[in-house]
Coordinates of C-alpha atoms in Angstrom, one line a residue:
Chain A
M19 CA -34.5 -26.1 26.4
N20 CA -36.2 -25.9 29.8
R21 CA -34.2 -24.2 31.0
F22 CA -34.2 -21.7 28.6
A23 CA -37.9 -21.6 28.2
A24 CA -37.4 -21.2 32.4
I25 CA -35.7 -18.0 32.3
L26 CA -37.9 -16.3 29.2
G27 CA -40.8 -17.0 31.2
R28 CA -39.3 -15.2 34.4
D29 CA -37.8 -12.4 32.8
L30 CA -41.2 -12.0 31.1
R31 CA -43.5 -12.4 34.0
L32 CA -40.9 -9.9 35.9
A33 CA -41.3 -7.6 32.9
V34 CA -45.6 -8.0 33.3
R35 CA -45.3 -6.8 36.4
Q36 CA -43.3 -3.8 36.7
G37 CA -45.3 -3.3 33.4
V38 CA -44.3 0.5 33.5
D39 CA -40.4 0.1 33.0
S40 CA -41.4 -1.4 29.1
L41 CA -43.9 1.5 28.4
M42 CA -41.1 3.5 29.2
V43 CA -39.3 3.2 26.6
V44 CA -41.9 3.0 23.7
A45 CA -43.0 7.0 25.6
F46 CA -38.6 7.4 24.8
F47 CA -39.2 6.3 21.6
V48 CA -42.1 8.2 20.8
L49 CA -41.2 11.7 22.3
A50 CA -37.6 11.4 20.5
V51 CA -39.4 10.9 17.2
V52 CA -42.0 13.9 17.9
L53 CA -39.1 16.5 18.7
F54 CA -38.2 16.1 14.9
P55 CA -40.7 18.2 13.9
F56 CA -40.1 21.2 15.6
G57 CA -36.4 21.0 15.5
V58 CA -36.6 20.8 11.7
G59 CA -40.2 22.3 10.7
P60 CA -43.1 20.6 10.1
E61 CA -43.1 20.5 6.0
P62 CA -44.2 17.4 5.1
G63 CA -42.0 16.9 2.9
V64 CA -39.2 17.5 5.2
L65 CA -40.3 15.1 7.4
A66 CA -41.2 12.4 5.0
R67 CA -37.7 12.8 3.2
I68 CA -36.1 12.2 6.8
A69 CA -38.6 9.9 8.4
P70 CA -36.7 6.2 8.1
G71 CA -33.4 7.3 9.3
V72 CA -35.5 9.2 12.7
I73 CA -37.1 5.8 13.2
W74 CA -34.3 4.1 12.9
V75 CA -32.2 6.0 15.0
A76 CA -34.8 6.6 17.8
A77 CA -35.6 2.7 18.0
L78 CA -31.3 2.3 18.2
L79 CA -31.6 4.8 21.3
A80 CA -34.9 3.3 22.6
A81 CA -33.3 -0.4 22.8
M82 CA -29.9 0.7 24.3
L83 CA -31.6 2.9 26.7
S84 CA -33.0 -0.8 28.5
L85 CA -30.0 -2.7 27.8
E86 CA -28.4 -1.7 31.0
R87 CA -30.7 -3.5 33.2
L88 CA -30.1 -6.7 31.2
F89 CA -27.7 -8.3 33.5
Q90 CA -27.2 -5.9 36.1
A91 CA -30.6 -6.9 38.1
D92 CA -29.7 -10.0 38.3
H93 CA -26.3 -9.6 38.8
E94 CA -26.6 -7.4 41.9
D95 CA -28.7 -9.8 43.4
G96 CA -26.6 -12.6 42.5
S97 CA -29.2 -14.9 40.7
L98 CA -26.9 -14.7 37.4
E99 CA -23.8 -16.5 39.5
L100 CA -26.8 -19.1 40.1
M101 CA -27.5 -19.3 36.4
A102 CA -24.0 -20.0 35.6
L103 CA -23.5 -22.7 37.6
E104 CA -26.0 -24.5 36.9
P105 CA -24.8 -27.3 34.6
V106 CA -26.3 -25.8 30.8
A107 CA -24.1 -23.8 29.0
L108 CA -24.2 -19.9 30.0
E109 CA -25.0 -19.1 26.1
S110 CA -28.6 -20.5 26.6
V111 CA -29.2 -17.8 29.5
V112 CA -27.9 -14.8 27.2
L113 CA -29.9 -16.2 24.6
A114 CA -32.9 -16.3 27.0
K115 CA -32.3 -13.0 28.4
V116 CA -32.1 -11.6 24.6
A117 CA -35.0 -13.2 23.7
A118 CA -37.3 -11.4 26.6
H119 CA -35.5 -8.1 26.1
W120 CA -36.5 -8.2 22.4
L121 CA -40.3 -9.8 23.1
T122 CA -40.0 -6.8 26.1
T123 CA -38.8 -3.5 23.7
G124 CA -37.9 -4.6 20.5
L125 CA -41.7 -5.9 19.9
P126 CA -43.3 -2.8 21.5
L127 CA -41.5 -0.5 19.3
I128 CA -42.4 -2.0 16.0
V129 CA -45.6 -2.0 17.2
A130 CA -45.6 2.2 17.6
A131 CA -43.6 2.5 14.4
P132 CA -46.6 3.1 12.2
L133 CA -47.9 5.2 14.5
L134 CA -44.6 7.5 14.5
A135 CA -44.5 6.5 10.1
I136 CA -47.6 8.3 10.1
L137 CA -47.0 11.2 12.0
L138 CA -43.7 12.0 10.0
N139 CA -46.1 11.5 6.9
L140 CA -43.8 8.5 5.9
P141 CA -45.5 7.5 2.5
V142 CA -47.9 4.7 2.8
E143 CA -45.6 2.4 0.7
G144 CA -42.7 2.2 3.0
F145 CA -44.9 1.1 5.3
A146 CA -44.2 -3.0 5.2
V147 CA -40.4 -2.6 4.4
L148 CA -40.4 -0.1 7.9
L149 CA -42.2 -3.0 9.4
L150 CA -39.5 -6.1 8.1
A151 CA -36.7 -3.9 8.2
L152 CA -37.6 -3.2 11.9
L153 CA -38.5 -6.9 12.2
L154 CA -35.0 -7.9 11.1
G155 CA -32.9 -5.6 12.9
T156 CA -33.8 -5.0 16.3
P157 CA -33.7 -8.6 17.7
T158 CA -29.5 -8.2 15.9
L159 CA -29.7 -4.8 18.6
S160 CA -30.6 -6.6 21.7
L161 CA -27.5 -9.5 20.6
I162 CA -25.3 -7.4 20.1
G163 CA -26.9 -4.9 22.8
A164 CA -26.5 -8.2 25.1
V165 CA -22.2 -8.0 24.7
G166 CA -22.1 -4.8 25.9
A167 CA -24.1 -5.4 28.6
A168 CA -22.8 -8.3 30.0
L169 CA -19.4 -6.2 29.5
I170 CA -20.3 -3.1 31.9
L171 CA -20.8 -5.3 35.2
G172 CA -19.6 -3.7 37.6
A173 CA -18.2 -0.7 35.9
R174 CA -18.3 2.9 37.0
R175 CA -20.9 5.0 34.9
G176 CA -22.0 1.9 33.2
G177 CA -25.0 3.7 31.2
V178 CA -22.8 6.2 29.7
L179 CA -19.9 3.4 29.0
L180 CA -22.6 1.2 27.3
S181 CA -23.6 3.7 24.6
L182 CA -20.1 4.0 24.0
L183 CA -19.0 0.3 23.2
V184 CA -22.7 -0.1 22.2
L185 CA -23.6 2.5 19.4
P186 CA -20.3 2.1 16.9
L187 CA -21.8 -1.6 16.5
F188 CA -24.9 -0.4 16.1
I189 CA -24.0 1.5 12.9
P190 CA -24.4 -1.5 10.4
V191 CA -27.9 -2.2 11.2
L192 CA -28.9 1.2 11.0
I193 CA -27.1 2.0 7.8
F194 CA -29.5 -1.2 5.9
G195 CA -32.4 -0.3 8.3
A196 CA -33.1 2.7 7.0
A197 CA -31.8 2.2 3.1
A198 CA -33.7 -0.6 2.6
V199 CA -37.5 1.8 3.9
E200 CA -35.3 4.6 1.4
A201 CA -35.2 2.3 -1.6
S202 CA -38.9 0.8 -1.3
L203 CA -39.9 4.8 -1.2
G204 CA -37.7 5.7 -4.9
G205 CA -38.9 2.7 -6.3
F206 CA -36.1 0.4 -5.9
P207 CA -36.6 -3.0 -5.1
A208 CA -35.8 -3.5 -0.5
R209 CA -35.4 -7.0 -0.8
P210 CA -31.5 -7.0 -1.0
H211 CA -30.8 -4.3 1.9
L212 CA -33.7 -7.1 3.9
L213 CA -31.5 -9.7 3.1
I214 CA -28.3 -7.7 4.3
L215 CA -30.0 -7.2 8.1
A216 CA -31.3 -10.7 7.6
A217 CA -28.0 -12.2 7.2
L218 CA -26.5 -9.6 10.3
L219 CA -28.8 -10.8 12.2
L220 CA -28.2 -15.0 11.7
A221 CA -24.1 -14.1 12.5
A222 CA -25.0 -12.0 15.3
L223 CA -26.8 -15.1 16.8
P224 CA -23.8 -17.5 17.4
L225 CA -21.4 -14.8 17.5
C226 CA -22.8 -12.5 20.1
T227 CA -24.2 -15.1 22.3
W228 CA -21.0 -16.7 22.3
A229 CA -19.4 -13.2 23.2
A230 CA -22.4 -11.9 25.8
A231 CA -21.6 -15.4 27.2
G232 CA -18.1 -15.1 27.3
A233 CA -17.6 -12.0 28.8
L234 CA -20.5 -13.0 31.6
R235 CA -18.1 -15.6 32.5
Q236 CA -14.9 -12.8 33.1
G237 CA -17.2 -10.4 34.6
L238 CA -18.6 -13.3 37.1
E239 CA -15.0 -14.7 38.6
Chain B
M2 CA 6.2 -28.6 26.1
A3 CA 8.7 -27.6 23.7
P4 CA 6.8 -25.2 21.7
S5 CA 5.2 -23.1 24.4
S6 CA 7.8 -22.5 27.1
S7 CA 10.2 -21.1 23.5
L8 CA 6.9 -18.6 23.0
H9 CA 6.8 -18.1 26.6
R10 CA 10.1 -17.5 27.2
F11 CA 9.9 -14.1 25.9
A12 CA 7.0 -13.7 27.9
N13 CA 8.9 -13.2 31.3
P14 CA 8.4 -9.5 32.4
A15 CA 12.3 -9.7 33.7
R16 CA 13.6 -11.7 30.5
F17 CA 11.2 -9.1 28.5
L18 CA 12.3 -6.0 30.2
R19 CA 15.8 -7.2 29.5
L20 CA 15.3 -7.5 25.8
A21 CA 13.3 -4.2 25.4
A22 CA 16.1 -2.4 26.7
V23 CA 18.2 -3.7 23.8
V24 CA 15.7 -3.2 21.0
Q25 CA 14.6 0.2 22.4
P26 CA 17.3 2.1 20.7
W27 CA 17.7 0.5 17.6
A28 CA 13.7 1.2 16.7
A29 CA 14.0 5.0 17.8
G30 CA 17.4 5.1 15.5
L31 CA 15.8 2.7 12.8
T32 CA 12.5 5.3 12.7
I33 CA 14.3 8.9 12.8
A34 CA 16.9 8.1 10.0
A35 CA 13.5 6.0 7.5
L36 CA 11.7 9.1 9.0
I37 CA 14.3 11.7 7.7
A38 CA 14.8 9.6 4.3
G39 CA 10.8 9.0 3.5
L40 CA 10.7 12.7 4.1
Y41 CA 13.2 14.0 2.8
L42 CA 12.0 11.8 -0.4
G43 CA 8.5 11.7 0.3
L44 CA 8.4 16.0 0.3
I45 CA 11.0 17.0 -2.1
A46 CA 12.6 14.6 -4.7
S47 CA 9.4 13.3 -5.8
P48 CA 7.3 14.5 -8.1
G49 CA 3.7 16.2 -7.8
D50 CA 0.7 13.8 -9.3
Y51 CA 0.0 14.7 -12.3
Q52 CA -3.9 15.2 -11.1
Q53 CA -3.9 15.7 -7.6
G54 CA -0.8 18.0 -7.9
E55 CA 1.4 18.8 -4.1
T56 CA -1.7 17.3 -2.6
V57 CA -0.2 14.0 -3.3
R58 CA 2.3 14.2 -0.8
I59 CA -0.3 14.2 1.9
M60 CA -0.8 10.3 1.3
Y61 CA 2.6 9.7 2.4
I62 CA 1.6 10.5 6.6
H63 CA -2.0 9.7 5.4
V64 CA -1.2 5.6 3.9
P65 CA 1.2 4.8 6.6
S66 CA -1.2 6.3 9.5
A67 CA -4.1 4.1 7.8
W68 CA -1.9 1.0 7.7
M69 CA -0.9 1.4 11.6
A70 CA -4.3 2.4 12.5
L71 CA -5.4 -1.4 11.3
F72 CA -2.1 -3.1 12.3
C73 CA -2.7 -1.6 15.6
Y74 CA -5.9 -3.4 16.4
T75 CA -4.9 -6.8 15.1
N76 CA -2.2 -7.1 17.4
M77 CA -4.0 -5.5 20.6
A78 CA -7.0 -7.7 19.7
L79 CA -4.6 -10.8 19.1
A80 CA -2.7 -9.8 22.8
S81 CA -6.0 -9.5 24.0
A82 CA -6.7 -13.1 23.1
V83 CA -3.2 -13.9 24.5
A84 CA -4.7 -12.5 27.6
L85 CA -7.5 -14.4 27.8
I86 CA -6.5 -17.5 26.5
W87 CA -3.4 -18.0 28.6
R88 CA -4.1 -15.4 31.6
H89 CA -0.8 -14.0 30.2
P90 CA 0.1 -10.6 32.1
L91 CA 2.0 -9.4 29.6
A92 CA 0.2 -9.8 26.8
D93 CA -2.4 -7.4 28.4
V94 CA -0.1 -5.1 29.2
I95 CA 0.7 -5.0 25.1
A96 CA -2.7 -5.0 24.3
K97 CA -3.7 -1.7 26.7
A98 CA 0.0 0.0 25.9
T99 CA -1.3 -0.3 22.1
A100 CA -4.7 1.4 22.3
P101 CA -3.2 4.6 22.8
I102 CA -1.2 4.6 19.5
G103 CA -3.3 2.9 17.7
A104 CA -6.4 5.4 18.3
C105 CA -3.8 8.1 17.1
F106 CA -3.1 6.5 14.1
T107 CA -6.5 6.5 13.2
F108 CA -7.1 10.2 14.1
L109 CA -4.2 10.9 11.9
A110 CA -5.5 9.0 9.5
L111 CA -8.8 10.4 9.4
V112 CA -7.5 14.0 10.0
T113 CA -5.0 14.0 7.1
G114 CA -7.7 12.1 4.4
S115 CA -10.2 15.0 5.3
L116 CA -7.6 17.7 4.8
W117 CA -6.8 16.1 1.2
G118 CA -10.2 15.6 0.7
K119 CA -11.4 19.3 0.8
P120 CA -8.8 20.1 -2.2
M121 CA -9.8 17.0 -4.5
W122 CA -13.4 15.8 -3.8
G123 CA -14.3 19.3 -2.6
T124 CA -15.7 18.2 1.0
W125 CA -13.8 17.5 4.3
W126 CA -16.0 14.5 4.7
V127 CA -18.0 12.0 3.3
W128 CA -20.3 8.9 4.2
D129 CA -18.6 6.3 2.4
A130 CA -18.3 2.5 3.2
R131 CA -13.8 3.6 4.1
L132 CA -14.9 6.6 6.2
T133 CA -17.4 4.9 7.9
S134 CA -15.2 2.1 9.0
V135 CA -12.6 4.0 10.1
L136 CA -14.7 6.5 12.1
I137 CA -16.3 3.0 13.7
L138 CA -12.5 2.2 14.2
F139 CA -12.0 5.1 16.4
F140 CA -14.9 4.7 18.7
L141 CA -13.7 1.1 18.9
Y142 CA -9.9 2.3 19.9
L143 CA -12.0 5.0 22.8
G144 CA -14.7 2.3 24.3
Y145 CA -11.4 -0.2 24.6
M146 CA -9.8 2.6 26.6
A147 CA -12.9 3.6 28.3
L148 CA -13.7 0.1 29.5
Y149 CA -10.0 -0.7 30.4
N150 CA -10.2 2.3 32.8
A151 CA -13.6 1.9 33.9
F152 CA -13.5 -0.3 36.9
D153 CA -12.4 -0.3 40.7
D154 CA -10.1 -3.9 39.9
A155 CA -8.0 -3.6 37.5
T156 CA -8.4 -6.9 36.5
R157 CA -11.7 -7.0 35.6
G158 CA -11.0 -4.0 33.1
A159 CA -8.3 -5.8 31.2
R160 CA -10.6 -8.7 31.0
A161 CA -13.7 -7.1 29.7
A162 CA -11.4 -4.7 27.6
A163 CA -10.1 -7.6 25.8
V164 CA -13.3 -9.4 25.3
L165 CA -14.2 -6.0 23.3
A166 CA -11.3 -5.8 21.4
L167 CA -12.3 -9.1 19.7
V168 CA -15.6 -8.3 19.6
G169 CA -14.4 -5.2 17.3
V170 CA -12.1 -7.7 14.9
V171 CA -15.2 -8.3 12.9
N172 CA -14.8 -4.0 11.9
V173 CA -11.2 -5.0 10.3
P174 CA -12.0 -7.2 7.2
I175 CA -14.9 -4.6 6.6
I176 CA -12.8 -1.7 6.6
K177 CA -10.3 -3.6 4.3
F178 CA -12.8 -5.0 1.9
S179 CA -15.0 -1.9 2.1
V180 CA -13.5 -0.2 -1.2
D181 CA -14.1 -3.4 -2.8
W182 CA -17.6 -4.1 -1.9
W183 CA -18.9 -0.9 -1.9
N184 CA -18.4 1.5 -4.5
T185 CA -17.6 4.5 -2.6
L186 CA -15.6 8.0 -3.7
H187 CA -12.8 6.6 -1.7
Q188 CA -9.9 5.0 -4.6
P189 CA -9.2 0.7 -4.2
A190 CA -5.6 -0.4 -2.6
S191 CA -3.2 0.0 -4.9
V192 CA 0.0 -0.7 -3.0
V193 CA -1.2 -4.2 -2.4
K194 CA -2.4 -6.0 -5.2
L195 CA -1.7 -9.4 -6.8
D196 CA 0.0 -8.3 -10.1
G197 CA 1.9 -5.7 -8.3
P198 CA 2.1 -1.8 -7.1
A199 CA 0.0 0.8 -9.4
I200 CA 2.2 3.4 -8.2
H201 CA 5.8 4.4 -9.4
P202 CA 8.8 3.5 -8.4
S203 CA 9.5 7.5 -6.8
M204 CA 6.4 7.5 -5.6
L205 CA 6.5 3.8 -3.9
W206 CA 9.6 4.3 -2.0
P207 CA 9.3 7.6 0.0
L208 CA 5.4 5.8 1.0
L209 CA 7.4 2.5 1.8
L210 CA 9.7 4.6 3.9
M211 CA 7.1 5.9 5.9
A212 CA 5.2 2.7 6.8
L213 CA 8.8 1.7 7.9
A214 CA 9.3 4.6 10.3
F215 CA 5.7 4.7 11.6
T216 CA 6.0 0.8 12.3
T217 CA 9.6 1.1 14.0
Y218 CA 7.7 4.1 16.1
Y219 CA 5.1 2.3 17.2
V220 CA 7.7 -0.4 18.3
W221 CA 9.3 2.3 20.2
V222 CA 6.6 3.7 21.9
L223 CA 4.9 0.6 22.7
L224 CA 8.0 -0.7 24.3
L225 CA 8.7 2.9 26.0
R226 CA 5.1 2.4 27.4
V227 CA 5.2 -1.6 28.3
R228 CA 8.3 -0.6 30.0
A229 CA 6.4 2.2 32.4
E230 CA 3.6 -0.1 32.6
L231 CA 6.1 -2.7 34.1
I232 CA 8.2 -0.5 36.2
G233 CA 4.8 1.3 37.8
R234 CA 3.4 -1.6 38.5
R235 CA 6.6 -2.7 40.7
V236 CA 6.7 0.9 42.2
R237 CA 3.0 0.3 43.4
A238 CA 4.2 -3.6 44.9
I239 CA 6.5 -2.0 46.5
R240 CA 4.8 0.7 47.9
L241 CA 2.1 -1.8 49.2
R242 CA 4.8 -3.9 50.7
Q243 CA 6.4 -1.2 52.5
T244 CA 2.8 0.3 54.0
Q245 CA 2.1 -3.4 54.7
V246 CA 5.9 -3.3 56.9
R247 CA 5.2 -0.5 59.0

């Protein structure tokens, strides 16, 4: 637990001191969403109809954008190997780095989401569900992404490869995340969708941590 | 050591090559025979469906390809697990050789399904659970092949791809049960059911023959690819030794 807190604290400090990096992810998120009114036309009805999906897709892409650096910097300067030599499970290192990634990218995305929902004319009834769905869904994205980030360590053109590996696995989160908001707008209960998102998170928590640690061990040999 | 030694007996590449040389012509012959019989029964001797008409014959390609797409992925994941756990070079070669075959079967299943869907459902594609999960399977195959070749160090690529293959296993039960869990346009299973197949024998026979042909085709091409890979590695090793001698 001590090591977990130490790595989490270190990553958060690094993120704060290089503050622009995590802000850039949010800027990408906002820009990507803002492109849609230009692409499909500024009609409020159309925008409200596509808002949940657009916000989710943009969040997915923004979360993926920052994943490449999740282990790479530590891999390049050798600190990842030192962490692997510690007498604690590599899984706890992975979990700490995923938690730091979510706090520095997932959480800012959630904070920026209401603003984008207003820009896209999303009805107010959908706001709470959108935030709740993002709160349950984005940690899963960080967890799945950690597996991809661990797999591409040392690969040529890792960034493009990462999107090929990770985006198909993001699809379930996207489906239920967008469906929860759509359900609440259509007057249906959003609870089943949110429960499935929670289930995905609970399944990803042990499985992805384990798989990412396994991938790191293979990469460090 | 008794069980592992009996398993490892077939894992020796030299012994495997000898065994493969014997099995391969039989697999090829069986593929051609089953393909001819299955195509004859499926395209000529079997009746058209009372609802679907002649388009039902697409199913004799579509269903076996979809089965093979899942079968190849399961095989690839099993071989990857063996390669990761026992560090077995042959299992690694088998997983690598399976990926493009499985990707082709998945592509075939998607394309034939689309060709069938246009006259039957009135659309080339619907975003239902079965179609979407098979599309994800196709991307997993592509990701596996891309990851395998993304590293300068070949063994690193093999290990990373093996981990990815194991992660992607979660998709296999989702594909299988997608038609039961969700209300989809795609029809539920009608051959593998607890109370026996819901297909008339005149249609079941060509289907099973085509499935046999596809399976033996997979064995045939797999052996071909594995042999080529092993021989290629040997050639590379000999070249390397020659350059060192000079």
